Every structure is written in C-alpha cells, then in structure tokens.
GROMACS .gro file of C-alpha atoms in nm:
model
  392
    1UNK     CA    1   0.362  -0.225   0.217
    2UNK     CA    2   0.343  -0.616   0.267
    3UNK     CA    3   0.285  -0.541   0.635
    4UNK     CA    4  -0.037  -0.348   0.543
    5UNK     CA    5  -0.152  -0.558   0.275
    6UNK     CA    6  -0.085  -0.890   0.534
    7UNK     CA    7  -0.349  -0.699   0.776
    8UNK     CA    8  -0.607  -0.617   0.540
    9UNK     CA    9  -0.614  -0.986   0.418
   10UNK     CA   10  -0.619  -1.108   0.801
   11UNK     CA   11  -0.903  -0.894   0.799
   12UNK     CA   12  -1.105  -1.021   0.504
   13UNK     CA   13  -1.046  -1.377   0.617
   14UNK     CA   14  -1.168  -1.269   0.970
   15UNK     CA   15  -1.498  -1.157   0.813
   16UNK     CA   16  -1.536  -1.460   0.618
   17UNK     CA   17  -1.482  -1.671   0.944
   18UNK     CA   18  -1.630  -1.428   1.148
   19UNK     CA   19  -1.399  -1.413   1.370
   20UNK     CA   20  -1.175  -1.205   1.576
   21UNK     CA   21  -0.837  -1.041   1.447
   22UNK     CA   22  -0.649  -1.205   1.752
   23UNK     CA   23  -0.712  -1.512   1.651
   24UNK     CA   24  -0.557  -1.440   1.285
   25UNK     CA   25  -0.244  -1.297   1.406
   26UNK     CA   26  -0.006  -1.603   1.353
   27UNK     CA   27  -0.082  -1.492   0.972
   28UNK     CA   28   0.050  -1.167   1.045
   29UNK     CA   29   0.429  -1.299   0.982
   30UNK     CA   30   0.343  -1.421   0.629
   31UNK     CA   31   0.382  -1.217   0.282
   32UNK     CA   32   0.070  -1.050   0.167
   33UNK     CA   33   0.023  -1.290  -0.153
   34UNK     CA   34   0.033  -1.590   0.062
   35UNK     CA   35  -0.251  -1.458   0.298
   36UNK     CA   36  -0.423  -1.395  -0.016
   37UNK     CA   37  -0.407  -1.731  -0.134
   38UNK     CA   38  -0.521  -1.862   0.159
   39UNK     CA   39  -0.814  -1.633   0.186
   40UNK     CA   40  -0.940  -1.720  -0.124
   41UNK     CA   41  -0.910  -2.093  -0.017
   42UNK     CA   42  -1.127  -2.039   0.259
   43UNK     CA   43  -1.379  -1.880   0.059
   44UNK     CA   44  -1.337  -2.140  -0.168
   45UNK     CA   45  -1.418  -2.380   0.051
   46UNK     CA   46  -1.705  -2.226   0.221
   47UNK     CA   47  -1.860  -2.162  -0.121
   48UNK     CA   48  -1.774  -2.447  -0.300
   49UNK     CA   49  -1.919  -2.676   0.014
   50UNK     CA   50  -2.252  -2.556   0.088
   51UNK     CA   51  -2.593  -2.813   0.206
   52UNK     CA   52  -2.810  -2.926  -0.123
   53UNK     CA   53  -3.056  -2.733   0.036
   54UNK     CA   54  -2.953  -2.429  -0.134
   55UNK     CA   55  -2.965  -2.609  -0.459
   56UNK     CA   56  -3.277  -2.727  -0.428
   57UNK     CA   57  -3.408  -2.328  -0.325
   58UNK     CA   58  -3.224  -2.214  -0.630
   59UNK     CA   59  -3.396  -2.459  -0.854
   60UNK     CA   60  -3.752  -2.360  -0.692
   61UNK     CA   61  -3.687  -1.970  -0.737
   62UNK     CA   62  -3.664  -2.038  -1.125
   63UNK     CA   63  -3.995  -2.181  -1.120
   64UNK     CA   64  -4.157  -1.834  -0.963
   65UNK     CA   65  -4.153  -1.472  -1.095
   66UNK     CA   66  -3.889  -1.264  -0.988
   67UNK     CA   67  -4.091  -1.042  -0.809
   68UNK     CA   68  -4.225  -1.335  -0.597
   69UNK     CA   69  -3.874  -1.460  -0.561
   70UNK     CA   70  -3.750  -1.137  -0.474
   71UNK     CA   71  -4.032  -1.194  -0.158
   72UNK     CA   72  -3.968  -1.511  -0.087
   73UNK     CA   73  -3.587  -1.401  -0.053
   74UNK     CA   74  -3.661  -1.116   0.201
   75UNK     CA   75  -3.935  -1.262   0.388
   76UNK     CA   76  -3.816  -1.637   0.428
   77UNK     CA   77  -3.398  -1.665   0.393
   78UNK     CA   78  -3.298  -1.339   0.520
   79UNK     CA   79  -2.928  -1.175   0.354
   80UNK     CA   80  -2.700  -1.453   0.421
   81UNK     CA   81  -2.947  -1.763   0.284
   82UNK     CA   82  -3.026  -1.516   0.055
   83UNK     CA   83  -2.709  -1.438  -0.087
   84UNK     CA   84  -2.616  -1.814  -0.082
   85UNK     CA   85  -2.905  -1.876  -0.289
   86UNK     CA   86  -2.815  -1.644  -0.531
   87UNK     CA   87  -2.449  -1.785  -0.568
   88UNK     CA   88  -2.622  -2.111  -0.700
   89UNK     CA   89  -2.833  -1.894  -0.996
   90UNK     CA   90  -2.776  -1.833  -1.324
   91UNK     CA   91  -2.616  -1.445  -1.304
   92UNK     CA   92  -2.873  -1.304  -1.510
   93UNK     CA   93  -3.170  -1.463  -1.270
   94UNK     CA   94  -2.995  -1.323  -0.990
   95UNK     CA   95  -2.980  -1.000  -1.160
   96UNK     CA   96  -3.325  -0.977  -1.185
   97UNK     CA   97  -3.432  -1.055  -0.841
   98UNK     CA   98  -3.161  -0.836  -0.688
   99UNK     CA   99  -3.364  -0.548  -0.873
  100UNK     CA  100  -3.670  -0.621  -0.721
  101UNK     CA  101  -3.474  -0.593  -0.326
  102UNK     CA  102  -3.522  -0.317  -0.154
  103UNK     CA  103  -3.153  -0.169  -0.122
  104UNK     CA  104  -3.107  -0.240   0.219
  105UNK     CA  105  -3.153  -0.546   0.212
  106UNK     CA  106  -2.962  -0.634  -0.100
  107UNK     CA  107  -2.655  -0.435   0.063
  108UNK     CA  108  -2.708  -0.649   0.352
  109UNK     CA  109  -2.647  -0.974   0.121
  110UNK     CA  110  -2.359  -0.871  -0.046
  111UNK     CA  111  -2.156  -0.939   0.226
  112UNK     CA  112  -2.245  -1.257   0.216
  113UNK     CA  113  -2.194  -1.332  -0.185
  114UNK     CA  114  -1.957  -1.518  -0.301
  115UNK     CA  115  -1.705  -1.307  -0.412
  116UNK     CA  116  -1.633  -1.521  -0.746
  117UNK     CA  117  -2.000  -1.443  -0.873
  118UNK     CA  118  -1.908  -1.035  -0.780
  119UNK     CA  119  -1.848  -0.946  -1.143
  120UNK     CA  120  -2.129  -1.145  -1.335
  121UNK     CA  121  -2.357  -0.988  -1.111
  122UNK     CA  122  -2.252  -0.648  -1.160
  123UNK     CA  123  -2.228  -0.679  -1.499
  124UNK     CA  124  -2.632  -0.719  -1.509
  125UNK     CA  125  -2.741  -0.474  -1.280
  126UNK     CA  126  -2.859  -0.137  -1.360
  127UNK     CA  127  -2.606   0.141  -1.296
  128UNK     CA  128  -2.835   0.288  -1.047
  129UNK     CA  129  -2.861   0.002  -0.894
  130UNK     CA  130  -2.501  -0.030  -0.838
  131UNK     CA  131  -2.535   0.320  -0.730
  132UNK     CA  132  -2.732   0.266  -0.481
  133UNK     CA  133  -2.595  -0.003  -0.304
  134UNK     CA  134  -2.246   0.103  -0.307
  135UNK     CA  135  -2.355   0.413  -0.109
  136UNK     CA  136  -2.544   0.270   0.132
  137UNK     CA  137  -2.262   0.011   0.182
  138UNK     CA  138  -2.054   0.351   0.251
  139UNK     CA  139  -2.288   0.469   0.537
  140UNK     CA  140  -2.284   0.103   0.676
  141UNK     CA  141  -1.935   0.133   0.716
  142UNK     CA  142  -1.894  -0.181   0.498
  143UNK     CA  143  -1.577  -0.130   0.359
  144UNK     CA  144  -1.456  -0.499   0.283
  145UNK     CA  145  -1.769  -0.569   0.103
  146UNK     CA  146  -1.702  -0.228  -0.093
  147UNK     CA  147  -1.343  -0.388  -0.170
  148UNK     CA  148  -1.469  -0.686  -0.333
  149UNK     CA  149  -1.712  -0.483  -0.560
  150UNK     CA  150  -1.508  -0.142  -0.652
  151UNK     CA  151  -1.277  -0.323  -0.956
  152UNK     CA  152  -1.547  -0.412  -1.162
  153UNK     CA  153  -1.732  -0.154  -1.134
  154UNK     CA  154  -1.788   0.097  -1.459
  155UNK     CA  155  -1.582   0.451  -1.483
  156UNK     CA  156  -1.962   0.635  -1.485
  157UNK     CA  157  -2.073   0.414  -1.136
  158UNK     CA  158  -1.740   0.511  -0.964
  159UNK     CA  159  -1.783   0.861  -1.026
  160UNK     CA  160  -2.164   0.882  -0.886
  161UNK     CA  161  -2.065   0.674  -0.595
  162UNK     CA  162  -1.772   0.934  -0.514
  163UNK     CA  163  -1.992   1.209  -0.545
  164UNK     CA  164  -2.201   1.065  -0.290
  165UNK     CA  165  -1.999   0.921  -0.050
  166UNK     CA  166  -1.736   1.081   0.254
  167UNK     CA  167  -1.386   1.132   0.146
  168UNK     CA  168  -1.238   0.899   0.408
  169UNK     CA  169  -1.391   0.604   0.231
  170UNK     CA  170  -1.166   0.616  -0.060
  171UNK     CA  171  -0.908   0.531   0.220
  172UNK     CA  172  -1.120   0.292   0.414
  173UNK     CA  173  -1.226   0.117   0.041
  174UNK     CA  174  -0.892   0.123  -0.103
  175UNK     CA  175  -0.720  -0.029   0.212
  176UNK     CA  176  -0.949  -0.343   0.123
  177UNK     CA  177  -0.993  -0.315  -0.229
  178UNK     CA  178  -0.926  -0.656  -0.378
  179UNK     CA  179  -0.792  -0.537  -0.714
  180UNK     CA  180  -0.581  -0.335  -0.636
  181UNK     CA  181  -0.381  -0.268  -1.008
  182UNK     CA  182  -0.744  -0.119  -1.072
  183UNK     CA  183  -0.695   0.139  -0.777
  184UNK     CA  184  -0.492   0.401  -0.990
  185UNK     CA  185  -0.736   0.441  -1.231
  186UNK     CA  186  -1.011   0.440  -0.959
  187UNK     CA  187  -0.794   0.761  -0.779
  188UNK     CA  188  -0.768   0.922  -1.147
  189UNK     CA  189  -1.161   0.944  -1.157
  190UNK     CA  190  -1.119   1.209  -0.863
  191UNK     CA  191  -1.061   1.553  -0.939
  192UNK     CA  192  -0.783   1.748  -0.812
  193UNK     CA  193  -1.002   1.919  -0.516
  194UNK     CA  194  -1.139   1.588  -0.445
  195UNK     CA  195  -0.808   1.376  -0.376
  196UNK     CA  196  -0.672   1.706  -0.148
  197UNK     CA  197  -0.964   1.656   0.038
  198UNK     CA  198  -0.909   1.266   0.078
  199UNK     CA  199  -0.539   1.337   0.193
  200UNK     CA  200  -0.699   1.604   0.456
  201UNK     CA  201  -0.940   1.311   0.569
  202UNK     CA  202  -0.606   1.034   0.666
  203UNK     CA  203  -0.505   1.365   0.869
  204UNK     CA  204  -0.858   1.416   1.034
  205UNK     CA  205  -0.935   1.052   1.088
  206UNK     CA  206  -0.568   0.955   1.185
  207UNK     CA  207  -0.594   0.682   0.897
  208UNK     CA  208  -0.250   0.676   0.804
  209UNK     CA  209  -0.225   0.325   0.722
  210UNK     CA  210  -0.485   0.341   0.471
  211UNK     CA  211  -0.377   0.635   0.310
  212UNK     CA  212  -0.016   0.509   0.300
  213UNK     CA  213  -0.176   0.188   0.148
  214UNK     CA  214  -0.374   0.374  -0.123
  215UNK     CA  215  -0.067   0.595  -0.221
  216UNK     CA  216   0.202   0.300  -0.290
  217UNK     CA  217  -0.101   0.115  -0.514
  218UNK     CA  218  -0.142   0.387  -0.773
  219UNK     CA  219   0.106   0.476  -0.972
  220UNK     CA  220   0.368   0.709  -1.002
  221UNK     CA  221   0.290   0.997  -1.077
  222UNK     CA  222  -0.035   0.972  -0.848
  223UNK     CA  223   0.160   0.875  -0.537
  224UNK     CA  224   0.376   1.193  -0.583
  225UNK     CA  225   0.074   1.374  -0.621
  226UNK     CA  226  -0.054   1.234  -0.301
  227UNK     CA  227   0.303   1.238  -0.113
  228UNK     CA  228   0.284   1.630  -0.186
  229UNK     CA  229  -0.107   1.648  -0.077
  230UNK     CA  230   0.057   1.505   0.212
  231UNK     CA  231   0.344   1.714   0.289
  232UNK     CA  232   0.145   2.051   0.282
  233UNK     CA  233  -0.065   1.935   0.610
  234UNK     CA  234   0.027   2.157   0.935
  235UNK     CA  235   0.319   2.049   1.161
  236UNK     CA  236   0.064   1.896   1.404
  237UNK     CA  237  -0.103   1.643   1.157
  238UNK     CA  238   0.255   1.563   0.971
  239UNK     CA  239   0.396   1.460   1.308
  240UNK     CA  240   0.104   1.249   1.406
  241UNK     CA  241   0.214   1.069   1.068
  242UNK     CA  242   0.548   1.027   1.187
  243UNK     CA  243   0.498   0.934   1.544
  244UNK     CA  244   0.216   0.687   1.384
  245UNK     CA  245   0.448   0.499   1.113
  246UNK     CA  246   0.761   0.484   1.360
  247UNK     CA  247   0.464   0.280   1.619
  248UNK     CA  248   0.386   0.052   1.367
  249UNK     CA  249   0.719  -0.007   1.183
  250UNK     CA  250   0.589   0.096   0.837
  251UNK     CA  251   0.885   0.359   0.737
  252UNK     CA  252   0.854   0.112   0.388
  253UNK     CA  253   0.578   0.259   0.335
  254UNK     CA  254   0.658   0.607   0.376
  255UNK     CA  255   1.002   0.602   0.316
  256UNK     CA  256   0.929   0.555  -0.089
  257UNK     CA  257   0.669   0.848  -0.066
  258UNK     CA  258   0.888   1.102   0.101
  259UNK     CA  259   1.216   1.043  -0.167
  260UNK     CA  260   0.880   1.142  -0.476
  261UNK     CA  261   0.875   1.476  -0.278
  262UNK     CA  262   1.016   1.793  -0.431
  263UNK     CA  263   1.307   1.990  -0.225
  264UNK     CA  264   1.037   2.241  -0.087
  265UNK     CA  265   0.835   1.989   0.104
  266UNK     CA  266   1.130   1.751   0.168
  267UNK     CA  267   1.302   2.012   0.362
  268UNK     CA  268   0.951   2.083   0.531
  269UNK     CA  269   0.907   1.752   0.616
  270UNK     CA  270   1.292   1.779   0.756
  271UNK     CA  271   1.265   1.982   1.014
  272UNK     CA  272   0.962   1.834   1.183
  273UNK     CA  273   0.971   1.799   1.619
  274UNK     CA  274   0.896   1.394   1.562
  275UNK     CA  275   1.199   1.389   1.308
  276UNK     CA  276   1.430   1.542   1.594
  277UNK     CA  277   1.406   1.249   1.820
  278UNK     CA  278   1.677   0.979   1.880
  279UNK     CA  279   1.426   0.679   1.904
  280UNK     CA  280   1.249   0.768   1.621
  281UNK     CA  281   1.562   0.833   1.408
  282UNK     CA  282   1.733   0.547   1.557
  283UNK     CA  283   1.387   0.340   1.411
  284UNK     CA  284   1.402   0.444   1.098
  285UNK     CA  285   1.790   0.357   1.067
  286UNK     CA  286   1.696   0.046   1.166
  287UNK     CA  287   1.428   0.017   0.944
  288UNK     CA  288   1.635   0.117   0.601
  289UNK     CA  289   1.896  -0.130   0.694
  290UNK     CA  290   1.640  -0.394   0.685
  291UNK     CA  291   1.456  -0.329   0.387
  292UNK     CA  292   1.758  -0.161   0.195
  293UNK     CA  293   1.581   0.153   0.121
  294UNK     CA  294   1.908   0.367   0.156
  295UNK     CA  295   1.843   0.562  -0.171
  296UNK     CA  296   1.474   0.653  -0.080
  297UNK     CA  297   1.635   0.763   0.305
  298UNK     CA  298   1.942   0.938   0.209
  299UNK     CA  299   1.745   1.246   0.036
  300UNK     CA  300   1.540   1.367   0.341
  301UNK     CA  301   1.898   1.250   0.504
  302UNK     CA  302   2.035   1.558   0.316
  303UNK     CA  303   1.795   1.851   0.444
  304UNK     CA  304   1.737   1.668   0.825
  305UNK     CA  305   1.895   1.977   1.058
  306UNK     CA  306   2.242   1.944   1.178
  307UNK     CA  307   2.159   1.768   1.525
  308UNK     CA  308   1.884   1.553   1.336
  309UNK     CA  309   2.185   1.410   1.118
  310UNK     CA  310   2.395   1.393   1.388
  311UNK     CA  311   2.168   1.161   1.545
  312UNK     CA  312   2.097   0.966   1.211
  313UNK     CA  313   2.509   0.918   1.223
  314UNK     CA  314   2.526   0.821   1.586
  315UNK     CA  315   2.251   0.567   1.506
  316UNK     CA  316   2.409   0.389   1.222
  317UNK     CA  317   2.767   0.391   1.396
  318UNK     CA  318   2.541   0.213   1.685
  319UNK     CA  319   2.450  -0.077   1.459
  320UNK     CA  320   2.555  -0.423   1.530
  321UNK     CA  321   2.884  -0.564   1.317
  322UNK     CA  322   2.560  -0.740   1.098
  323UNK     CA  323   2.405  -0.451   1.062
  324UNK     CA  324   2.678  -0.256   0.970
  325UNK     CA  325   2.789  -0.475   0.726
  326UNK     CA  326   2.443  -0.504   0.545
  327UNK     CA  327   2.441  -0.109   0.546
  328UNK     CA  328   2.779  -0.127   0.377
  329UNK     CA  329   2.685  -0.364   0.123
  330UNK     CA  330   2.370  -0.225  -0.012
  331UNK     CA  331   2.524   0.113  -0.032
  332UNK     CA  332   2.778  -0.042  -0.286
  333UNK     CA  333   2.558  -0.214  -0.442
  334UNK     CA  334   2.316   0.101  -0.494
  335UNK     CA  335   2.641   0.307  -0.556
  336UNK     CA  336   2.549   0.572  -0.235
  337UNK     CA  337   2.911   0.630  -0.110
  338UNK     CA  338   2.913   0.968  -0.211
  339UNK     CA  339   2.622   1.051  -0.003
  340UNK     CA  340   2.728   0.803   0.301
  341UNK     CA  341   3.044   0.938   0.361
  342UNK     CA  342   2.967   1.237   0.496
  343UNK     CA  343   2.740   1.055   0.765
  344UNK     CA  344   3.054   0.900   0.799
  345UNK     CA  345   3.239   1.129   0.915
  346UNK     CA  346   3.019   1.265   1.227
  347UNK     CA  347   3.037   0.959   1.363
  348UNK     CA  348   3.264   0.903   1.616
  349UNK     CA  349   3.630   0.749   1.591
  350UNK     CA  350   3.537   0.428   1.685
  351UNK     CA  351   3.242   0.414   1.488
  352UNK     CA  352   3.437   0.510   1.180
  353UNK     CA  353   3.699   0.259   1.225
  354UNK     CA  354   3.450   0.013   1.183
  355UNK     CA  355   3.286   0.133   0.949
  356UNK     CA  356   3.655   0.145   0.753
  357UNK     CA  357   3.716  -0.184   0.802
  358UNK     CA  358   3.461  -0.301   0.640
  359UNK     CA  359   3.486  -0.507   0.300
  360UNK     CA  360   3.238  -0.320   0.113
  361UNK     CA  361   3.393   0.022   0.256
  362UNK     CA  362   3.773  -0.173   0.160
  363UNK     CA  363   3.663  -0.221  -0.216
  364UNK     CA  364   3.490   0.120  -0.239
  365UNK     CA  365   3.791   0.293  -0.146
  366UNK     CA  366   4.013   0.044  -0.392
  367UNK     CA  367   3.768   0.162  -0.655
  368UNK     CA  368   3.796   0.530  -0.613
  369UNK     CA  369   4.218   0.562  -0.604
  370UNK     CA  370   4.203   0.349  -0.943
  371UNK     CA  371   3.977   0.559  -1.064
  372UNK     CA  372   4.138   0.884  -0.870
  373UNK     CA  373   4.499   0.727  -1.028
  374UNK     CA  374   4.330   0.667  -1.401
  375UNK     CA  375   4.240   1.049  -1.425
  376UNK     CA  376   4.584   1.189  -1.294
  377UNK     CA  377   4.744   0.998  -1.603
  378UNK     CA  378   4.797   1.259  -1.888
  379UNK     CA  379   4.690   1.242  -2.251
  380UNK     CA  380   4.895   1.000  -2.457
  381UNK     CA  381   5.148   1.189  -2.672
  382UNK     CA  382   5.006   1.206  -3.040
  383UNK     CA  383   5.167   1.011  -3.309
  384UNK     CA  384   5.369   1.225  -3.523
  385UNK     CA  385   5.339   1.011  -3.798
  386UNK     CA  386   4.951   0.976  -3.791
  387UNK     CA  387   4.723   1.230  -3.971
  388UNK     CA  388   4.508   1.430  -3.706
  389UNK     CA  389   4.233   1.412  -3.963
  390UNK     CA  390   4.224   1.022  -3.934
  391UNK     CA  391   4.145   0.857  -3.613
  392UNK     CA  392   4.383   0.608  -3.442
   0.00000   0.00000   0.00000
C-alpha cells in the first residue's frame, strides 16, 4: 500500500510543479507520509510566496460587484491568476464570485486553488454548484483536483456526483483522494449494484492499482466486500490482476484482500493459470518474506493445487540463509508452524535440513515436546484425605 500511496503523492507534487513523473522518481523510495509532507511543503511554499500583485487584485475585486468581478476574473486573469486571486479573499467573497463563473471555467481554476482554502470554499457554495463542477472535473479527466475536493464534500453532493459520473472514477478519484479516512464512508454512499459495477470497471480499464488502493482505504468489512466483487470476475480479467500486481511488486496490497475472501472464491482464485507459474510464485514468496505477511499468504497457500504448492515449497527452500531465517522467525512469532510444516516437508532434503537447523525452527520444536511431554503426564492421584466437594 505505501508503494501506491508514494506514487500518487509523486503525482500530486508533479502537478503542482508541473512537471514530469521521471523527474520525481528519487521520491519513489520514501514512505508515503513523508512524500506527503513534502507535498504539502511545496504547496506551502508556492502559496504562501506569491507577488503583491495578487494582493493588490484581491483588494480591488472587493471594491466591485461580484458579478463584475466574476468578469473581470474570466476576461482579464484567466483560471490560474484567477484562482490565485481568490486564495487571497475572504471565503465568503470568493464564494460569491465563483457563482457567477461559468462552470468551465471555475473547474478550470480549481486546479489551481490552493488546496488549504478547499474546504471554506465549499462550505459556501451552493450544492449545485458543487454539483456541477465536480462532474465536469470527471469528464476532464481531472482526477487530482477531484482528490483534493471529495472529503469535504456533503453526503447529498457525493451521491448526485456518483449518479452522474463513470464508474471508473471512483477508482481514478479515490487513488488521489487526499483524505483518505473519509474514503469508506464515501464507498458506503454507493449502492450494492453500483460498487459491482466499479470492481467490473478496474477489470475493464486494467486499473488495478487504483482499485487495490481504494479497497485497503475503506474499512473492513467494505474491502471484503470489494475483495469478493473481485474474485467473481472471469479467469481472463483475475489473471490480468495477477500478472499485473506480480509486475509491479504490490502482492501487499493484494495479499491482505485475498486472506478477507471466503473458501469459495479463495479456492477460485487458487487455481488460476497466472498462480501456476514458478516466477510468479517464486515473487510472491519473496514478497511475504519481506513484508511478513505469512498469515494473509498461508490461506490461499492451503487451496493452491498440488504442483502450485509444490512450487511455493521449492521457492521458499530456494531462499537465501537471510531469508530463510526471517521466514522462520516471523512464523514463530505469528505462531504459523502448524501450517508451515507441511510446506516443509515437500521440500527437498537439503532444503529441509536447513530449514531444521534453524533457531526459530530449534525452539519451535523445544516448545512442542514440552508441551507433547506435559500432556502425556497423567492426572495427579486425588488426596484421600481431601473432600471431593472442596477444591484443593
């Protein structure tokens, strides 16, 4: 998940800076929060550091009706000196000009808003205003600026904007949204038919990083709902999902959905073509050794095909002694013996000497013959002298 949250910041700074991807990517090795931070630095600083120009315009629009503001807005700054302008007024003035912009143009300017004045803004403007731009940023394909708006946005201006707008933008949105603890209660706004036919559009579109975004941001019991949605697509479209997480190393974000998945689609999900193959297997092995995910793997482990678990077994036995060991000591610590073992045992002999030798393995199997010894010891004799109707 940090991996796609990292990208979607890189990308919001890149619009602020306008500014190629590429030239981001040495921020692509830093956690999510940090990228965050310094996002909101830059916009910080190109905010906070504007010419007195745009003070002086502010101060001049006050002395004008709105309506000739509004004009003078359109005609003379354009959306981005526009917008600028309108960072410097009082929210409420702002308001009121906004509502004399023709829609186009206002959803041209947002973009260009400060995104610290987002919520006092929104706060004064008509519903249908809201409306209105938040659809046409939709058909613009504006999804950032959509981000920045979405979490302060009433439950009755979500729902009219949904109506109105293609399912894959609740992906494309929710990939940028910029609150995202407001997204689960954004996705429970949706009815039923509505969110099966936003999982369909990750399979149409091939957006599985925003839909694998969007599901580990709501909550629970949403994210199963989704991980099911999910599961019930054809072979085809479930393998593309596969083949497209192992390409861009994000089994953490899929491995969590797949272990909320009932046994039916678990074992459908199981026996897929992609799931079959030794690099990808090999990949994801890899993966769950890194991140530690062992008890969110070790499910779909259980209903994988024979040869599909042979090859998960072959792949761990391959690991380096590092790798090994890590293995071994998060499956202590997460108690999984009982379900390694027998992984353990279609490995080959030299792969399961290893693994035996292991310290974590050594005090795991110290553990179980006390415990095996503790349960052959019988029942102390009763006290003759003591009455069974007392305790000891």
């Amino acid at each position: 998940m940090d991996t796609l949250r990292t990208r979607a910041e890189v990308e919001k700074i890149a619009r602020f800076l306008d500014a190629d991807t590429e030239r981001l990517a040495f921020l692509a090795a830093l956690p999510a929060s940090e990228v965050r931070r310094f996002r909101e630095q830059v916009a910080a600083g190109l905010f906070d550091n504007q010419p007195e120009m745009l003070d002086r315009i502010a101060k001049a629009t006050k002395l004008v009706p709105t309506s000739i503001a509004a004009t003078i807005s359109q005609k003379a700054l354009g959306p981005k000196l526009a917008a600028r302008v309108a960072g410097r007024l009082e929210p409420a003035r702002a308001a009121d000009i906004i509502e004399k912009l023709p829609i186009g143009f206002v959803a041209d300017s947002c973009a260009h808003l400060d995104p610290r004045r987002v919520r006092d803004l929104v706060e004064r403007l008509h519903e249908d205003t809201v409306v209105r731009i938040g659809v046409v940023l939709a058909k613009k394909g504006d999804y950032i600026t959509m981000g920045r708006f979405v979490g302060h946005l009433s439950d009755s201006a979500l729902r009219r904007i949904l109506d109105q707008v293609a399912d894959d933008v609740v992906l494309h949105v929710g990939f940028f949204v910029d609150m995202p603890e407001r997204l689960d209660h954004i996705v429970g706004l949706m009815a039923p038919d509505k969110l099966a036919d936003v999982v369909r559009a990750a399979s149409d579109g091939a957006l599985w990083a925003e839909a694998l975004t969007v599901a580990n941001l709501v909550g629970e019991q949403r994210r199963a709902e989704m991980a099911g949605l999910a599961a019930r697509q054809d072979t085809e479209q479930l393998d593309a999902l596969v083949r497209a997480v192992h390409r861009d190393h994000l089994w953490e974000a899929l491995l969590p959905l797949v272990a909320l998945l009932d046994d039916a689609d678990r074992r459908a999900v199981a026996v897929l073509p992609s799931l079959q193959a030794w690099e990808i297997l090999a990949d994801v092995v890899r993966a769950v050794v890194a991140t530690g995910l062992w008890s969110q793997f070790l499910p779909l482990v259980d209903v994988l095909p024979e040869k599909s678990r042979q090859l998960v077994a072959e792949s761990a036995g391959a690991l380096d002694d590092t790798d090994l060991d890590r293995m071994a000591v998060a499956v202590q610590e997460q108690d999984l013996w009982d379900a390694v073992i027998p992984l353990v045992e279609l490995m080959d002999d030299t792969a399961k000497e290893r693994v035996f030798a292991l310290e974590a393995f050594q005090v795991q199997d110290e553990a179980s013959e006390q415990h095996e010894e503790r349960g052959a010891k019988p029942d102390p004799e009763p006290d003759p002298q003591q009455d069974p109707q007392q305790g000891p």
